[in-house]
Tab-separated table of C-alpha atoms in Angstrom:
chain	number	residue	atom	x	y	z
V	141	THR	CA	-19.791	15.075	-29.947
V	142	PHE	CA	-21.090	18.720	-30.850
V	143	VAL	CA	-25.026	18.107	-28.405
V	144	PHE	CA	-23.211	16.737	-25.652
V	145	GLN	CA	-20.486	19.621	-24.957
V	146	LEU	CA	-23.341	22.155	-24.710
V	147	TYR	CA	-24.599	22.993	-20.834
V	148	ALA	CA	-27.017	25.678	-19.268
V	149	VAL	CA	-25.804	28.335	-17.298
V	150	GLY	CA	-29.340	30.162	-16.552
V	151	LEU	CA	-28.187	32.733	-19.251
V	152	THR	CA	-29.517	33.827	-22.680
V	153	ASN	CA	-27.286	34.860	-26.076
V	154	ILE	CA	-29.620	35.114	-28.459
V	155	ASP	CA	-27.200	36.898	-30.655
V	156	LEU	CA	-24.564	34.777	-29.879
V	157	ALA	CA	-26.260	31.721	-31.037
V	158	LEU	CA	-27.810	32.950	-34.458
V	159	GLN	CA	-24.026	34.338	-34.939
V	160	THR	CA	-22.911	31.021	-34.786
V	161	ALA	CA	-26.115	29.026	-36.408
V	162	LEU	CA	-25.340	31.505	-39.822
V	163	SER	CA	-22.323	30.834	-39.785
V	164	GLN	CA	-21.864	27.474	-40.223
V	165	SER	CA	-21.449	26.274	-44.328
V	166	PHE	CA	-24.603	26.332	-46.646
V	167	GLY	CA	-24.572	24.897	-49.913
V	168	ASP	CA	-26.254	26.406	-52.759
V	169	SER	CA	-28.100	23.556	-54.183
V	170	THR	CA	-30.704	23.825	-52.096
V	171	LEU	CA	-33.095	25.152	-50.166
V	172	ASN	CA	-30.910	25.838	-46.212
V	173	THR	CA	-33.423	26.256	-43.042
V	174	ILE	CA	-32.702	27.171	-39.544
V	175	VAL	CA	-34.620	26.580	-37.121
V	176	PHE	CA	-34.127	28.594	-33.888
V	177	LEU	CA	-36.101	27.724	-29.840
V	178	THR	CA	-35.678	30.154	-27.472
V	179	ASP	CA	-37.810	30.736	-23.509
V	180	GLY	CA	-36.559	33.550	-22.821
V	181	TYR	CA	-35.487	37.666	-24.009
V	182	PRO	CA	-32.090	38.357	-24.342
V	183	THR	CA	-29.922	38.631	-21.540
V	184	TRP	CA	-26.700	38.000	-21.982
V	185	GLY	CA	-24.272	39.947	-25.012
V	186	GLU	CA	-26.470	41.667	-26.720
V	187	MET	CA	-29.962	42.452	-25.547
V	188	ASN	CA	-30.643	45.399	-28.437
V	189	ILE	CA	-33.159	43.762	-30.358
V	190	ALA	CA	-32.817	45.888	-33.921
V	191	LYS	CA	-29.183	45.578	-33.485
V	192	ILE	CA	-29.521	41.695	-33.022
V	193	VAL	CA	-31.681	41.665	-36.113
V	194	GLU	CA	-29.527	43.498	-37.622
V	195	HIS	CA	-26.600	41.555	-37.129
V	196	ALA	CA	-28.979	37.980	-37.987
V	197	GLN	CA	-29.750	40.127	-41.573
V	198	ASN	CA	-26.294	40.588	-42.178
V	199	TRP	CA	-24.539	37.136	-41.101
V	200	ASN	CA	-27.478	35.687	-43.255
V	201	THR	CA	-25.142	35.571	-46.275
V	202	ALA	CA	-26.691	32.633	-47.797
V	203	ASN	CA	-29.999	33.718	-47.664
V	204	ALA	CA	-31.575	30.575	-44.850
V	205	ARG	CA	-34.814	30.230	-44.024
V	206	LEU	CA	-35.420	31.206	-40.292
V	207	PHE	CA	-38.349	30.149	-38.154
V	208	THR	CA	-38.150	30.852	-34.636
V	209	PHE	CA	-39.901	29.381	-31.887
V	210	GLY	CA	-40.955	30.930	-28.671
V	211	VAL	CA	-41.340	28.570	-26.327
V	212	GLY	CA	-43.283	29.736	-23.502
V	213	ASP	CA	-44.865	33.691	-21.913
V	214	GLU	CA	-40.983	35.451	-20.922
V	215	VAL	CA	-40.450	35.612	-24.667
V	216	SER	CA	-39.536	38.445	-26.660
V	217	LYS	CA	-42.270	37.800	-29.546
V	218	PRO	CA	-41.342	40.901	-31.485
V	219	LEU	CA	-38.015	40.085	-31.901
V	220	LEU	CA	-38.397	36.731	-33.235
V	221	ALA	CA	-41.123	38.045	-35.759
V	222	ASP	CA	-38.931	40.518	-36.871
V	223	LEU	CA	-36.042	37.875	-36.987
V	224	ALA	CA	-38.366	35.432	-38.190
V	225	TYR	CA	-40.095	37.425	-41.188
V	226	GLY	CA	-36.751	39.614	-42.357
V	227	ASN	CA	-35.528	36.452	-43.119
V	228	GLY	CA	-37.515	34.123	-45.336
V	229	GLY	CA	-39.675	32.311	-42.264
V	230	TYR	CA	-42.388	32.857	-39.322
V	231	PRO	CA	-42.564	33.229	-35.911
V	232	THR	CA	-44.388	30.401	-34.014
V	233	PHE	CA	-45.345	30.788	-29.888
V	234	ILE	CA	-45.964	27.935	-28.209
V	235	THR	CA	-47.997	28.359	-24.611
V	236	GLY	CA	-49.511	26.169	-22.350
V	237	TYR	CA	-50.083	22.544	-23.302
V	238	ASP	CA	-49.111	22.940	-26.877
V	239	SER	CA	-46.740	20.096	-28.134
V	240	ILE	CA	-42.847	21.649	-28.983
V	241	ALA	CA	-42.442	18.465	-30.695
V	242	LEU	CA	-45.696	18.144	-32.962
V	243	MET	CA	-45.797	21.678	-33.918
V	244	VAL	CA	-41.412	21.361	-34.880
V	245	GLY	CA	-43.208	18.891	-36.367
V	246	HIS	CA	-45.423	20.189	-38.183
V	247	LEU	CA	-43.335	22.522	-39.417
V	248	PHE	CA	-40.515	20.187	-40.750
V	249	GLN	CA	-43.831	18.281	-42.503
V	250	ARG	CA	-44.285	21.516	-44.325
V	251	ILE	CA	-40.669	22.755	-45.343
V	252	SER	CA	-38.855	19.318	-46.211
V	253	LYS	CA	-40.607	19.774	-49.980
V	254	PRO	CA	-40.105	22.908	-51.582
V	255	VAL	CA	-40.927	23.834	-55.017
V	256	LEU	CA	-40.524	27.831	-55.573
V	257	THR	CA	-38.444	30.104	-53.090
V	258	ASN	CA	-37.406	33.505	-53.409
V	259	LEU	CA	-41.464	34.169	-54.672
V	260	GLU	CA	-42.426	37.748	-56.329
V	261	ILE	CA	-45.565	39.009	-57.677
V	262	SER	CA	-45.437	42.457	-59.858
V	263	VAL	CA	-47.712	44.065	-62.339
V	264	ALA	CA	-46.509	46.599	-63.674
V	265	ALA	CA	-48.640	50.670	-63.571
V	266	LEU	CA	-50.813	48.694	-61.310
V	267	GLN	CA	-51.432	51.123	-58.144
V	268	ARG	CA	-51.928	48.546	-55.813
V	269	TRP	CA	-52.600	49.192	-52.257
V	270	ASP	CA	-53.058	46.922	-49.062
V	271	TRP	CA	-51.836	44.036	-50.273
V	272	TYR	CA	-51.243	40.354	-48.156
V	273	PRO	CA	-49.107	38.693	-46.650
V	274	LYS	CA	-46.665	41.901	-46.600
V	275	THR	CA	-43.878	39.002	-47.541
V	276	LEU	CA	-44.468	35.917	-49.760
V	277	PRO	CA	-43.719	32.986	-48.076
V	278	ASP	CA	-42.052	29.861	-50.567
V	279	LEU	CA	-44.166	27.388	-52.005
V	280	PHE	CA	-44.247	23.982	-50.612
V	281	TRP	CA	-45.057	20.669	-51.545
V	282	GLY	CA	-49.336	20.452	-51.401
V	283	SER	CA	-49.686	24.030	-50.797
V	284	GLN	CA	-50.989	27.558	-52.628
V	285	VAL	CA	-49.307	31.024	-52.238
V	286	LEU	CA	-52.148	33.706	-52.275
V	287	GLU	CA	-51.649	37.418	-52.213
V	288	LEU	CA	-54.813	40.293	-52.161
V	289	GLY	CA	-55.249	43.045	-52.355
V	290	ARG	CA	-56.712	46.528	-54.075
V	291	TYR	CA	-55.726	48.459	-57.028
V	292	ARG	CA	-56.670	52.297	-57.885
V	293	ASN	CA	-56.425	52.173	-62.084
V	294	SER	CA	-57.553	49.694	-64.486
V	295	GLY	CA	-56.687	48.160	-67.694
V	296	GLN	CA	-54.992	45.589	-69.085
V	297	PHE	CA	-51.292	44.833	-67.135
V	298	THR	CA	-48.512	41.985	-67.010
V	299	VAL	CA	-48.553	40.212	-63.808
V	300	THR	CA	-44.644	38.195	-63.901
V	301	LEU	CA	-44.187	35.640	-60.765
V	302	ARG	CA	-40.481	35.857	-60.110
V	303	GLY	CA	-39.039	32.930	-58.484
V	304	LYS	CA	-35.954	30.347	-57.944
V	305	ILE	CA	-36.169	26.399	-58.227
V	306	LYS	CA	-32.535	25.966	-56.721
V	307	SER	CA	-30.038	27.271	-58.505
V	308	ASP	CA	-32.314	28.500	-61.097
V	309	THR	CA	-34.391	30.933	-62.182
V	310	LEU	CA	-37.738	31.364	-62.818
V	311	HIS	CA	-40.021	34.180	-64.378
V	312	LEU	CA	-43.734	33.822	-65.600
V	313	ASN	CA	-45.400	36.306	-67.507
V	314	GLN	CA	-49.569	36.939	-67.328
V	315	VAL	CA	-51.675	39.822	-69.305
V	316	ALA	CA	-54.730	39.703	-66.827
V	317	PHE	CA	-57.578	42.936	-67.100
V	318	PHE	CA	-58.160	45.053	-64.070
V	319	PRO	CA	-61.949	46.575	-64.322
V	320	ASP	CA	-62.794	49.940	-63.471
V	321	THR	CA	-65.956	48.621	-61.734
V	322	SER	CA	-66.376	46.518	-58.179
V	323	GLY	CA	-68.613	43.533	-57.952
V	324	GLY	CA	-67.849	39.948	-60.386
V	325	ASP	CA	-67.232	37.463	-57.831
V	326	ARG	CA	-68.768	38.091	-54.015
V	327	PHE	CA	-66.091	35.848	-52.364
V	328	VAL	CA	-62.769	37.747	-53.767
V	329	PRO	CA	-63.474	40.956	-51.659
V	330	ARG	CA	-64.198	38.267	-47.963
V	331	LEU	CA	-60.674	36.280	-48.936
V	332	TRP	CA	-58.648	40.338	-49.014
V	333	ALA	CA	-60.957	41.093	-45.612
V	334	GLN	CA	-59.885	37.373	-44.355
V	335	LYS	CA	-56.409	37.494	-45.534
V	336	LYS	CA	-56.078	41.543	-43.589
V	337	ILE	CA	-57.905	40.167	-40.632
V	338	ASN	CA	-54.891	37.359	-40.210
V	339	TYR	CA	-52.517	39.844	-40.511
V	340	LEU	CA	-53.212	41.875	-37.819
V	341	MET	CA	-54.620	39.390	-35.708
V	342	GLY	CA	-50.449	38.409	-35.888
V	343	GLN	CA	-49.825	41.988	-35.242
V	344	ILE	CA	-51.714	41.348	-32.149
V	345	GLN	CA	-50.217	38.232	-30.887
V	346	ILE	CA	-46.729	40.139	-31.356
V	347	TYR	CA	-47.492	43.482	-30.230
V	348	GLY	CA	-50.708	43.584	-27.622
V	349	GLU	CA	-54.688	44.410	-28.008
V	350	LYS	CA	-53.553	48.031	-29.042
V	351	GLN	CA	-56.848	49.587	-29.753
V	352	GLU	CA	-56.480	50.552	-33.374
V	353	LEU	CA	-55.645	46.958	-34.334
V	354	VAL	CA	-58.554	45.735	-32.475
V	355	ASP	CA	-60.794	48.280	-34.062
V	356	GLN	CA	-59.492	47.310	-38.120
V	357	VAL	CA	-60.263	43.933	-36.703
V	358	ILE	CA	-63.663	44.664	-35.492
V	359	ASP	CA	-64.662	46.832	-38.592
V	360	LEU	CA	-63.871	44.230	-41.168
V	361	SER	CA	-65.323	41.484	-39.546
V	362	LEU	CA	-68.977	43.044	-39.543
V	363	ARG	CA	-68.644	44.750	-42.855
V	364	TYR	CA	-67.647	41.199	-44.373
V	365	GLY	CA	-69.017	39.020	-42.248
V	366	ILE	CA	-66.303	37.100	-40.738
V	367	LEU	CA	-66.700	35.585	-37.374
V	368	THR	CA	-62.943	36.471	-35.170
V	369	PRO	CA	-62.322	36.605	-31.669
V	370	TYR	CA	-63.634	40.235	-30.863
V	371	THR	CA	-67.340	39.692	-32.646
V	372	ALA	CA	-68.107	35.817	-32.369
V	373	PHE	CA	-67.751	36.250	-28.467
V	374	ILE	CA	-68.453	40.124	-28.165
V	375	SER	CA	-71.226	39.073	-25.353
V	376	ASN	CA	-68.809	37.190	-23.047
V	377	PRO	CA	-66.457	40.067	-21.159
V	378	ASN	CA	-64.804	37.099	-19.977
V	379	ASN	CA	-63.959	35.480	-23.011
V	380	SER	CA	-60.163	35.317	-23.163
V	381	PRO	CA	-59.702	36.823	-27.456
V	382	GLY	CA	-56.450	35.580	-27.917
V	383	THR	CA	-58.031	32.079	-27.390
V	384	GLY	CA	-61.506	32.568	-29.177
V	385	ILE	CA	-62.888	30.028	-26.616
V	386	SER	CA	-66.577	30.868	-24.864
V	387	GLY	CA	-67.545	28.913	-22.091
V	388	ASP	CA	-71.304	29.156	-21.043
V	389	LYS	CA	-70.982	27.561	-17.409
V	390	SER	CA	-74.704	29.384	-16.407
V	391	GLY	CA	-77.764	27.709	-16.559
V	392	PRO	CA	-77.811	23.668	-15.217
V	393	LEU	CA	-74.453	22.163	-16.708
V	394	PRO	CA	-74.569	19.294	-19.589
V	395	LYS	CA	-75.797	15.827	-18.866
V	396	GLN	CA	-73.393	13.928	-21.061
V	397	PHE	CA	-70.192	14.616	-22.650
V	398	ALA	CA	-70.690	15.582	-26.306
V	399	LEU	CA	-69.419	16.931	-29.367
V	400	PHE	CA	-71.721	18.649	-32.239
V	401	GLN	CA	-71.625	19.271	-35.653
V	402	ASN	CA	-69.581	22.516	-36.807
V	403	TYR	CA	-71.785	25.145	-37.992
V	404	PRO	CA	-71.644	26.252	-40.957
V	405	ASN	CA	-70.802	23.183	-42.961
V	406	PRO	CA	-69.867	23.655	-45.483
V	407	PHE	CA	-68.424	26.483	-44.604
V	408	ASN	CA	-66.088	29.161	-46.516
V	409	ARG	CA	-63.624	30.927	-44.415
V	410	SER	CA	-64.927	29.974	-40.895
V	411	THR	CA	-66.530	27.562	-38.536
V	412	GLN	CA	-68.108	27.273	-35.260
V	413	ILE	CA	-67.617	24.011	-33.354
V	414	SER	CA	-69.272	23.452	-29.836
V	415	TYR	CA	-68.982	20.692	-27.176
V	416	THR	CA	-70.177	19.838	-23.520
V	417	ILE	CA	-68.351	18.664	-20.625
V	418	PRO	CA	-70.803	17.404	-17.803
V	419	GLU	CA	-71.362	17.483	-14.460
V	420	GLY	CA	-69.789	15.479	-12.113
V	421	SER	CA	-65.970	15.372	-14.383
V	422	GLY	CA	-64.759	18.024	-12.453
V	423	ALA	CA	-61.586	19.835	-14.238
V	424	ILE	CA	-60.015	16.640	-17.467
V	425	SER	CA	-57.564	17.263	-20.073
V	426	VAL	CA	-59.892	18.653	-23.001
V	427	SER	CA	-58.200	18.742	-26.774
V	428	LEU	CA	-59.758	19.563	-30.051
V	429	LYS	CA	-57.596	18.885	-33.217
V	430	ILE	CA	-58.483	19.210	-36.597
V	431	TYR	CA	-57.182	16.326	-38.879
V	432	ASP	CA	-56.742	16.092	-42.358
V	433	LEU	CA	-58.189	12.379	-44.563
V	434	THR	CA	-55.047	11.118	-44.561
V	435	GLY	CA	-54.316	11.572	-39.941
V	436	LYS	CA	-51.915	14.554	-40.951
V	437	LEU	CA	-52.465	16.838	-37.486
V	438	VAL	CA	-53.570	20.457	-39.640
V	439	LYS	CA	-54.561	22.386	-35.996
V	440	VAL	CA	-54.646	22.252	-32.419
V	441	LEU	CA	-57.593	24.391	-31.074
V	442	VAL	CA	-58.100	23.748	-28.111
V	443	TYR	CA	-55.726	21.831	-25.447
V	444	LYS	CA	-55.922	22.212	-21.598
V	445	ARG	CA	-57.980	21.501	-18.490
V	446	GLN	CA	-61.908	21.858	-18.504
V	447	LYS	CA	-64.556	22.090	-15.874
V	448	PRO	CA	-68.025	21.505	-17.137
V	449	GLY	CA	-69.904	23.339	-18.794
V	450	PHE	CA	-70.794	24.411	-22.993
V	451	TYR	CA	-67.904	25.542	-24.613
V	452	SER	CA	-67.847	27.366	-28.321
V	453	ILE	CA	-64.426	27.817	-30.843
V	454	VAL	CA	-64.219	29.126	-34.192
V	455	TRP	CA	-61.782	27.798	-36.430
V	456	ASN	CA	-60.749	30.200	-39.428
V	457	GLY	CA	-59.598	27.259	-41.896
V	458	THR	CA	-56.135	27.962	-41.527
V	459	ASP	CA	-53.289	25.634	-39.845
V	460	HIS	CA	-51.145	25.461	-36.935
V	461	SER	CA	-48.341	28.365	-38.710
V	462	GLY	CA	-51.015	30.722	-40.451
V	463	LEU	CA	-51.788	29.214	-43.645
V	464	GLU	CA	-54.606	28.944	-45.335
V	465	ALA	CA	-55.848	25.111	-45.246
V	466	ALA	CA	-56.589	23.735	-48.825
V	467	SER	CA	-60.315	23.429	-49.323
V	468	GLY	CA	-61.156	19.802	-48.968
V	469	VAL	CA	-62.985	17.836	-45.772
V	470	TYR	CA	-61.205	17.547	-42.616
V	471	LEU	CA	-62.273	16.296	-39.122
V	472	VAL	CA	-62.416	17.722	-35.671
V	473	VAL	CA	-61.614	15.293	-32.423
V	474	LEU	CA	-62.530	16.079	-29.209
V	475	ASP	CA	-60.731	13.892	-26.598
V	476	ALA	CA	-62.052	14.641	-23.239
V	477	GLY	CA	-60.732	12.284	-20.364
V	478	ALA	CA	-61.833	8.895	-21.406
V	479	PHE	CA	-64.525	10.648	-24.129
V	480	HIS	CA	-63.543	10.417	-28.102
V	481	GLN	CA	-65.940	11.523	-30.225
V	482	SER	CA	-65.064	13.349	-34.408
V	483	ARG	CA	-67.267	15.011	-36.646
V	484	LYS	CA	-66.341	15.978	-40.808
V	485	LEU	CA	-65.518	19.674	-41.623
V	486	ILE	CA	-66.507	20.815	-45.017
V	487	LEU	CA	-63.861	23.454	-46.334
V	488	LEU	CA	-64.835	25.466	-49.224
V	489	LYS	CA	-63.443	27.702	-51.435
């Protein structure tokens, strides 16, 4: 078979792999999807990132969705991000103790039931700006699509939603009034700020902690009262902002394992979860995971070895793909060695 004919020679030819995948025959009555996994930089064949991205878009004549996975720390995040976003998908980066099977399986659960694809929202004559997400994702069963932004002029405008149901085109029009005064529902600006923060955090993950990106995250966080890795634990200079985990090992160590109730609860956008690892337990394997009430894994917050101490982490209400979780009741589950405990979290939007 095709799979058994494959073998490794220690080189990474991303360009040829994409050409082979995108040159397949695709049907036009279903949503076509390609999952691309790599653990390295391009080291053979075409190695110019811009050309690889351009080639992929040219070869993708069937408009297949391309979801990229970068495994480990030695991957080109800009390349994988540009490949995914340029072809209707999104990137996922797997590091440390993350489970490849778990994260790929989560992706397949999400994309197995497409409802509406090729989404576009337009508002004729409205001068809008700073809108997020930059590209609307496909709408899958059980999920929602939310676009948030700002505008300069007021009045009544026609909002048009375009999309495809299999091979059929759908148009929906709705006249909406855009007021010339601020105010109204106070939660709306925070929703927009959270969307922009998520976008900026994605840029930081791809391009590194550039000061202008970090400054924007901190400014939005303080202005709208949204917890982020740069503000929630800013007093801990040794904290890694990429994880959002604060570990306090100063002073007396805890005497027992514990998973504390998250705060605030119920919460909107983000909540802090704290737990302890007692003295004498040594460095042990710890996992902290979020599940919905059907038992479906939503997000892995912690999966690593940790020493005794007090730990806190912020969950920003998103799943593994960076998409916002729906309002409802969730379970946070702590497994630390043989210790197991869970708590209920209530997300309200």
